[in-house]
PDB file of C-alpha atoms in Angstrom:
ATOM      1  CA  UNK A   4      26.137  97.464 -68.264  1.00 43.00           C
ATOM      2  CA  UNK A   5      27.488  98.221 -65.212  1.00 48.00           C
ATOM      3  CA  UNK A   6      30.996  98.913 -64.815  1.00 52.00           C
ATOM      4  CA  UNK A   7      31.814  99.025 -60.588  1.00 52.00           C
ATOM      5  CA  UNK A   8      34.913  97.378 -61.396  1.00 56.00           C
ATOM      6  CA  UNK A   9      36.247 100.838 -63.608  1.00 59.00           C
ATOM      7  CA  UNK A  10      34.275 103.390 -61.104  1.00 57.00           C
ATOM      8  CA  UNK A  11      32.030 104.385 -63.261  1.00 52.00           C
ATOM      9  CA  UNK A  12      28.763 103.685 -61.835  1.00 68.00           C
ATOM     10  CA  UNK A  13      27.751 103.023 -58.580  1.00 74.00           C
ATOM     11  CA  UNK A  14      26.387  99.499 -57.294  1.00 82.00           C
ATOM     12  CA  UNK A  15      22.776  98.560 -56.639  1.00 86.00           C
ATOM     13  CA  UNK A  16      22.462  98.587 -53.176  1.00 85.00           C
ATOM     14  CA  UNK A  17      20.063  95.700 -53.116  1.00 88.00           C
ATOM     15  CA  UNK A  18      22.198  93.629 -55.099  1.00 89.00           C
ATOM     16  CA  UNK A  19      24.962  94.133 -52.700  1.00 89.00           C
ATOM     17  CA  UNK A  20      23.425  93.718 -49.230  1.00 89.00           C
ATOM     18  CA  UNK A  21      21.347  90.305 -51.151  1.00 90.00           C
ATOM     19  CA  UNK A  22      24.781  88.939 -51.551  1.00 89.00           C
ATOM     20  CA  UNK A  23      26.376  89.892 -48.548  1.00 90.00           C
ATOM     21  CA  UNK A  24      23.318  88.435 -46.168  1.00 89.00           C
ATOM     22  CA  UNK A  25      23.485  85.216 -48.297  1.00 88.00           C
ATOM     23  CA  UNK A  26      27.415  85.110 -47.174  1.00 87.00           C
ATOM     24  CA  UNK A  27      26.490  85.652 -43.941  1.00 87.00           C
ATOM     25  CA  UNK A  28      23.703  83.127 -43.934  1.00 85.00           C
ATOM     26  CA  UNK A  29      26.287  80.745 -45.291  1.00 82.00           C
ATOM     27  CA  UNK A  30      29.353  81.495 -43.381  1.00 77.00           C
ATOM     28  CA  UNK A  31      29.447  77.777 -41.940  1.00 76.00           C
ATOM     29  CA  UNK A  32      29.804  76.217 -45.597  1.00 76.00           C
ATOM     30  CA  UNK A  33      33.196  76.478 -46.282  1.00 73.00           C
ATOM     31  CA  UNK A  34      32.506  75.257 -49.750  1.00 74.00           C
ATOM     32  CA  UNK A  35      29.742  78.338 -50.348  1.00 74.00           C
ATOM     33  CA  UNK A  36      29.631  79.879 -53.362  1.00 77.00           C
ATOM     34  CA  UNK A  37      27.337  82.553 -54.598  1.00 79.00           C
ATOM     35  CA  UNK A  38      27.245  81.700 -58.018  1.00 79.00           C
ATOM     36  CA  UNK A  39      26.656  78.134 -57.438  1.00 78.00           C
ATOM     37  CA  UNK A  40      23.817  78.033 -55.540  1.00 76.00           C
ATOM     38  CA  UNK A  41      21.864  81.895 -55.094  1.00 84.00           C
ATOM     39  CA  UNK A  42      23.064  84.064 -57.554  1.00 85.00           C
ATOM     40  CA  UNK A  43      23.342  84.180 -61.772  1.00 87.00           C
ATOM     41  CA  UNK A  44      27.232  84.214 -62.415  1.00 86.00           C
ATOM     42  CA  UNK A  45      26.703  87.375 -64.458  1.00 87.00           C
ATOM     43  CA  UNK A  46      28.815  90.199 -65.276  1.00 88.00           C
ATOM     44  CA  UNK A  47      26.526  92.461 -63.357  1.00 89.00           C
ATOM     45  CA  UNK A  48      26.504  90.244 -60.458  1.00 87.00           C
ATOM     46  CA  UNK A  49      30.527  89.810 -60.342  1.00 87.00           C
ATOM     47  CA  UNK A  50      30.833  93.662 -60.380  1.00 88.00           C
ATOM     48  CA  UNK A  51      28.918  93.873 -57.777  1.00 89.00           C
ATOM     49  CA  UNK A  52      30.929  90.984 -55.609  1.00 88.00           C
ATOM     50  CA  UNK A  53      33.876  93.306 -56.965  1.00 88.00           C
ATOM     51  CA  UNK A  54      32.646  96.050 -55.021  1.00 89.00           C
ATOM     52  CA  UNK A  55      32.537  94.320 -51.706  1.00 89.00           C
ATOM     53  CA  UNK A  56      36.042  92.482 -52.268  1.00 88.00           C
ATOM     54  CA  UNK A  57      37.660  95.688 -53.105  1.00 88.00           C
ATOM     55  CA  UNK A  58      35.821  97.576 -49.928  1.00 88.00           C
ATOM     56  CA  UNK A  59      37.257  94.824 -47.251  1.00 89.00           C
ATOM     57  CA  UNK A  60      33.697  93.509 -46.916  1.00 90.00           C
ATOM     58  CA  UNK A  61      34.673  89.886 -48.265  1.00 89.00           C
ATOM     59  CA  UNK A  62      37.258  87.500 -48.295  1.00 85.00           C
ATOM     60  CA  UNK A  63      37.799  86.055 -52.346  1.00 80.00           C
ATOM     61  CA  UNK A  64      39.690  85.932 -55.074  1.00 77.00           C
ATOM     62  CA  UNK A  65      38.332  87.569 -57.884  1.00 84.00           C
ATOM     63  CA  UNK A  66      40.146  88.231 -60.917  1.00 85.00           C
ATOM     64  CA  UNK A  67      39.394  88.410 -64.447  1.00 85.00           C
ATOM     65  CA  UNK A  68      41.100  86.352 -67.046  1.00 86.00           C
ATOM     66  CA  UNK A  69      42.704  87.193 -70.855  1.00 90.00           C
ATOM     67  CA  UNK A  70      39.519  85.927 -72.192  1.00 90.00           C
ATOM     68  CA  UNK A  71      37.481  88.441 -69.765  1.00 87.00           C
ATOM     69  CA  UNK A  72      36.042  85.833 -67.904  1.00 86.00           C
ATOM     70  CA  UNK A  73      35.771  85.765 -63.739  1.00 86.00           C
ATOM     71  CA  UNK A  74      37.488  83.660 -61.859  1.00 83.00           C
ATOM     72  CA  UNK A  75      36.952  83.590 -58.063  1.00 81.00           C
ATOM     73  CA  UNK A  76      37.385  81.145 -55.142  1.00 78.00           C
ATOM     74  CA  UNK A  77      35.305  79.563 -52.673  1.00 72.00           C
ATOM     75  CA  UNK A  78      34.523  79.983 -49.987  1.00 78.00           C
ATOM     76  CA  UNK A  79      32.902  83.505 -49.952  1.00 79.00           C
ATOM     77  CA  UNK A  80      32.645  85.032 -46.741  1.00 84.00           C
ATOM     78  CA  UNK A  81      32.029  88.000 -45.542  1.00 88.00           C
ATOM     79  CA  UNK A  82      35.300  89.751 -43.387  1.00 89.00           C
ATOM     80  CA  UNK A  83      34.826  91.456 -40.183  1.00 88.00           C
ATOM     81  CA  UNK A  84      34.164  94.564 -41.221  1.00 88.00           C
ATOM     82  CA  UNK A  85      30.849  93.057 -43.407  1.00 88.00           C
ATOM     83  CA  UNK A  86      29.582  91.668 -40.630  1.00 88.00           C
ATOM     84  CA  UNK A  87      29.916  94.930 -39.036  1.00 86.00           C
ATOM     85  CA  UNK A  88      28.197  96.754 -42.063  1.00 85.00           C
ATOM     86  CA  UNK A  89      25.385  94.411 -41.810  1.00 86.00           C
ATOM     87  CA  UNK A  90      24.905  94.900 -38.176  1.00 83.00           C
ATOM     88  CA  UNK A  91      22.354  97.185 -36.684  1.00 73.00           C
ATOM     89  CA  UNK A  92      24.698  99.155 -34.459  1.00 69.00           C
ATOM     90  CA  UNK A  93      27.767  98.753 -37.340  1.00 68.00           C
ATOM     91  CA  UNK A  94      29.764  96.960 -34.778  1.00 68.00           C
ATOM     92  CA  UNK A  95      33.109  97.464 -33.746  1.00 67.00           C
ATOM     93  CA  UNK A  96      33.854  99.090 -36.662  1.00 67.00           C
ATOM     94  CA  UNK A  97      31.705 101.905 -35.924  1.00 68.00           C
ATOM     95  CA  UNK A  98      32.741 101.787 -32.242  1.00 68.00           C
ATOM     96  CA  UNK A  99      36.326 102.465 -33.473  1.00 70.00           C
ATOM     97  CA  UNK A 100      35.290 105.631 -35.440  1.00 71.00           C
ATOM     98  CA  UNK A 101      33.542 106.805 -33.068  1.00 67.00           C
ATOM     99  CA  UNK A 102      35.018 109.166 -29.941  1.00 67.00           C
ATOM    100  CA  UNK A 103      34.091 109.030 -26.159  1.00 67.00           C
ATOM    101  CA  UNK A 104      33.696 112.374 -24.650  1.00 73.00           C
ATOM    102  CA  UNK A 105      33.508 112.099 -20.692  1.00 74.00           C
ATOM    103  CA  UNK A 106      32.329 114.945 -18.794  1.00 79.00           C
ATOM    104  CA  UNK A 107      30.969 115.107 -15.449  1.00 80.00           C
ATOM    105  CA  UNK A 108      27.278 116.415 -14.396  1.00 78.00           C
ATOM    106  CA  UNK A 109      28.492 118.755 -12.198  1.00 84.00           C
ATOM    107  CA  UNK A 110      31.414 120.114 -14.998  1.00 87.00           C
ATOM    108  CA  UNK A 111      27.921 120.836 -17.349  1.00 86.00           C
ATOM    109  CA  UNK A 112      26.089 122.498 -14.331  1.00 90.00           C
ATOM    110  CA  UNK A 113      28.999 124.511 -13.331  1.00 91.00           C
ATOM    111  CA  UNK A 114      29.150 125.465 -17.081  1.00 90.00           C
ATOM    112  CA  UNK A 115      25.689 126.442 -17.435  1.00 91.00           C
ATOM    113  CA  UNK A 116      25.875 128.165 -14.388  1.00 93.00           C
ATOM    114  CA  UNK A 117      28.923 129.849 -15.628  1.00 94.00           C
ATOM    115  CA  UNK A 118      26.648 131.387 -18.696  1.00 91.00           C
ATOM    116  CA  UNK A 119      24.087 131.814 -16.595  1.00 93.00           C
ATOM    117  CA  UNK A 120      25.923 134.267 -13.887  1.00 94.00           C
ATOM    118  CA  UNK A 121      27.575 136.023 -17.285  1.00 93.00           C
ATOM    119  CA  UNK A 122      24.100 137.010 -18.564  1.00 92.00           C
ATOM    120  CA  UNK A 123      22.235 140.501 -17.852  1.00 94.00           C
ATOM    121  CA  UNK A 124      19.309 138.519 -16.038  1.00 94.00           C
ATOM    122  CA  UNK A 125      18.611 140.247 -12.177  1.00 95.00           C
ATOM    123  CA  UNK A 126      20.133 138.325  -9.471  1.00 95.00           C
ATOM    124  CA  UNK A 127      16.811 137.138  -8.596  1.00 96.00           C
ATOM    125  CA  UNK A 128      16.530 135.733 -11.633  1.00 95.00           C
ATOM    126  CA  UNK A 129      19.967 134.519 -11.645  1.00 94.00           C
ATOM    127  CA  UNK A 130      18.915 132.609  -8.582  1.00 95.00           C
ATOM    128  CA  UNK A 131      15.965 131.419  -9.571  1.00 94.00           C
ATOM    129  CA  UNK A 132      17.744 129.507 -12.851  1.00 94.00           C
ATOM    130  CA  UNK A 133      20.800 128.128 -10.756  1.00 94.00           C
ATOM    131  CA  UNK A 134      18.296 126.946  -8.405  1.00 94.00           C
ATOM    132  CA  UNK A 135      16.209 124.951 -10.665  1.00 94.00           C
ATOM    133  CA  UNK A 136      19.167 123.911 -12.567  1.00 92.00           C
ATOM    134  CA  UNK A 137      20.641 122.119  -9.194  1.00 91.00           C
ATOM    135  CA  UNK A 138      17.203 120.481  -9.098  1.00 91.00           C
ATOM    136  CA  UNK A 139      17.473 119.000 -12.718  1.00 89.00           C
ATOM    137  CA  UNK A 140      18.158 115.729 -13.259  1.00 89.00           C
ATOM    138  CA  UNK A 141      21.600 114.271 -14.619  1.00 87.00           C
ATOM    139  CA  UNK A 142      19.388 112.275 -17.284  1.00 87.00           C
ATOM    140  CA  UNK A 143      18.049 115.567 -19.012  1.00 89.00           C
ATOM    141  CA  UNK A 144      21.310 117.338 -18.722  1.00 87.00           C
ATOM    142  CA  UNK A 145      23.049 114.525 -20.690  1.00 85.00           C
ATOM    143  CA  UNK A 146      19.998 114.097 -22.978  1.00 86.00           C
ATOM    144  CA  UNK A 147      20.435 118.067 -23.868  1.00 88.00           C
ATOM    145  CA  UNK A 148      23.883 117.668 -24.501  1.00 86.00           C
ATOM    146  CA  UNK A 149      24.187 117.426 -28.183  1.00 86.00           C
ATOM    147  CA  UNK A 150      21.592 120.680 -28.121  1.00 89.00           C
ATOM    148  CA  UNK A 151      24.267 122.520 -25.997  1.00 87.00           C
ATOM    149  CA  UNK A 152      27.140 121.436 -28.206  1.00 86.00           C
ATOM    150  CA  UNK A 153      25.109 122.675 -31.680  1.00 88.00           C
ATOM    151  CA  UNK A 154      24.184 125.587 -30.052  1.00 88.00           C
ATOM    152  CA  UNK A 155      27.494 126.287 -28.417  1.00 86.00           C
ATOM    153  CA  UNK A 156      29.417 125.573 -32.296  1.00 85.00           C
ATOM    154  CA  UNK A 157      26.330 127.866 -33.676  1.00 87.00           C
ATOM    155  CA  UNK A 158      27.779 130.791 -31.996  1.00 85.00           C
ATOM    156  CA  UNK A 159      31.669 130.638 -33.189  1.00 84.00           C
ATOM    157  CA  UNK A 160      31.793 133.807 -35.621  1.00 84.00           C
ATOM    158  CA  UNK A 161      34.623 132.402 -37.498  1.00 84.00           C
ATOM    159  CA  UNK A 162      34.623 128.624 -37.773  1.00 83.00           C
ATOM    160  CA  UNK A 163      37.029 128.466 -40.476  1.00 85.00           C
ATOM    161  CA  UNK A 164      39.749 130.790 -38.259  1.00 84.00           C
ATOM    162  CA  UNK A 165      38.990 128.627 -34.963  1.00 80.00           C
ATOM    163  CA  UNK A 166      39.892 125.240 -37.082  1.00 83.00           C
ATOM    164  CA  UNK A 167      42.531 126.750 -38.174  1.00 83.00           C
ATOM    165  CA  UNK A 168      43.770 127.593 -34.491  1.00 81.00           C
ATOM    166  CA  UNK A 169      43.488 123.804 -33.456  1.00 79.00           C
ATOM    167  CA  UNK A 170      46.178 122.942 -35.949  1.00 75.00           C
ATOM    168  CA  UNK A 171      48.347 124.910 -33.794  1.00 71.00           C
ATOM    169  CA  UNK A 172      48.467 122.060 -30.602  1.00 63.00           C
TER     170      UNK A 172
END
């Protein structure tokens, strides 16, 4: 059997996004019901609608009674933040776990060209690079952005230290 409800096994995924699109797909019957029309009211399928009640995916109540039976309500719909798990993009949900980092083309080409003028390349070829890199367009510099970023955390010798520092501000 299993037993979401006590943590000790984790759901079937298919089982939960089946019952979550049929909410969706249903989220104009305020009368809907999983286990009256789509789904087998069994104990398998009410752990599983535990796990989405108890992870802010869907509005119900769900309880269980003396006799260990469920009880839940109607209607079952999915909350924001379900709709946002079933999106493709993970809506604004994702958006709001997610941080903007804003930095202008010419701050990344005068920090290349910082790194560039620090290396032991000749001046001619110092040139040479700073020249093409003024040529570059801003598309490719933001597309090799992340690259810069992983390389750039790549070379801290002591990550652990230089976390620890930023605890400091």
């Amino acid at each position: 059997m299993v037993d979401i409800e006590n943590k000790t096994e984790f759901p079937d995924e298919e089982i939960v996004l089946k019952m979550m699109n049929l909410m969706k797909e249903n989220r104009s019957d305020y009368q809907y019901s999983l286990f009256e029309k789509d789904m087998e009211p069994t104990e398998e399928n009410f752990q599983h609608l535990a796990y989405i009640i108890n992870h802010d995916l869907a509005n119900n109540v769900l309880r269980r009674t003396i006799d260990n039976r469920w009880l839940h309500g109607t209607p079952m719909h999915l909350t924001v933040a379900g709709l946002d798990y079933l999106s493709h993009w993970g809506g604004i949900t994702a958006t709001n776990k997610t941080f903007t980092i804003t930095i202008a083309g010419e701050t990344i080409r005068a920090l290349i060209e910082a790194q560039i003028e620090a290396s032991n390349a000749t001046e001619r070829e110092k040139n040479s690079f700073k020249a093409h890199l003024k040529h570059l367009p801003q598309k490719v510099l933001e597309a090799q952005l992340p690259s810069l970023i992983s390389q750039g955390l790549s070379q801290i010798p002591d990550i652990f230290s230089w976390i620890g520092k930023l605890s400091d501000f």
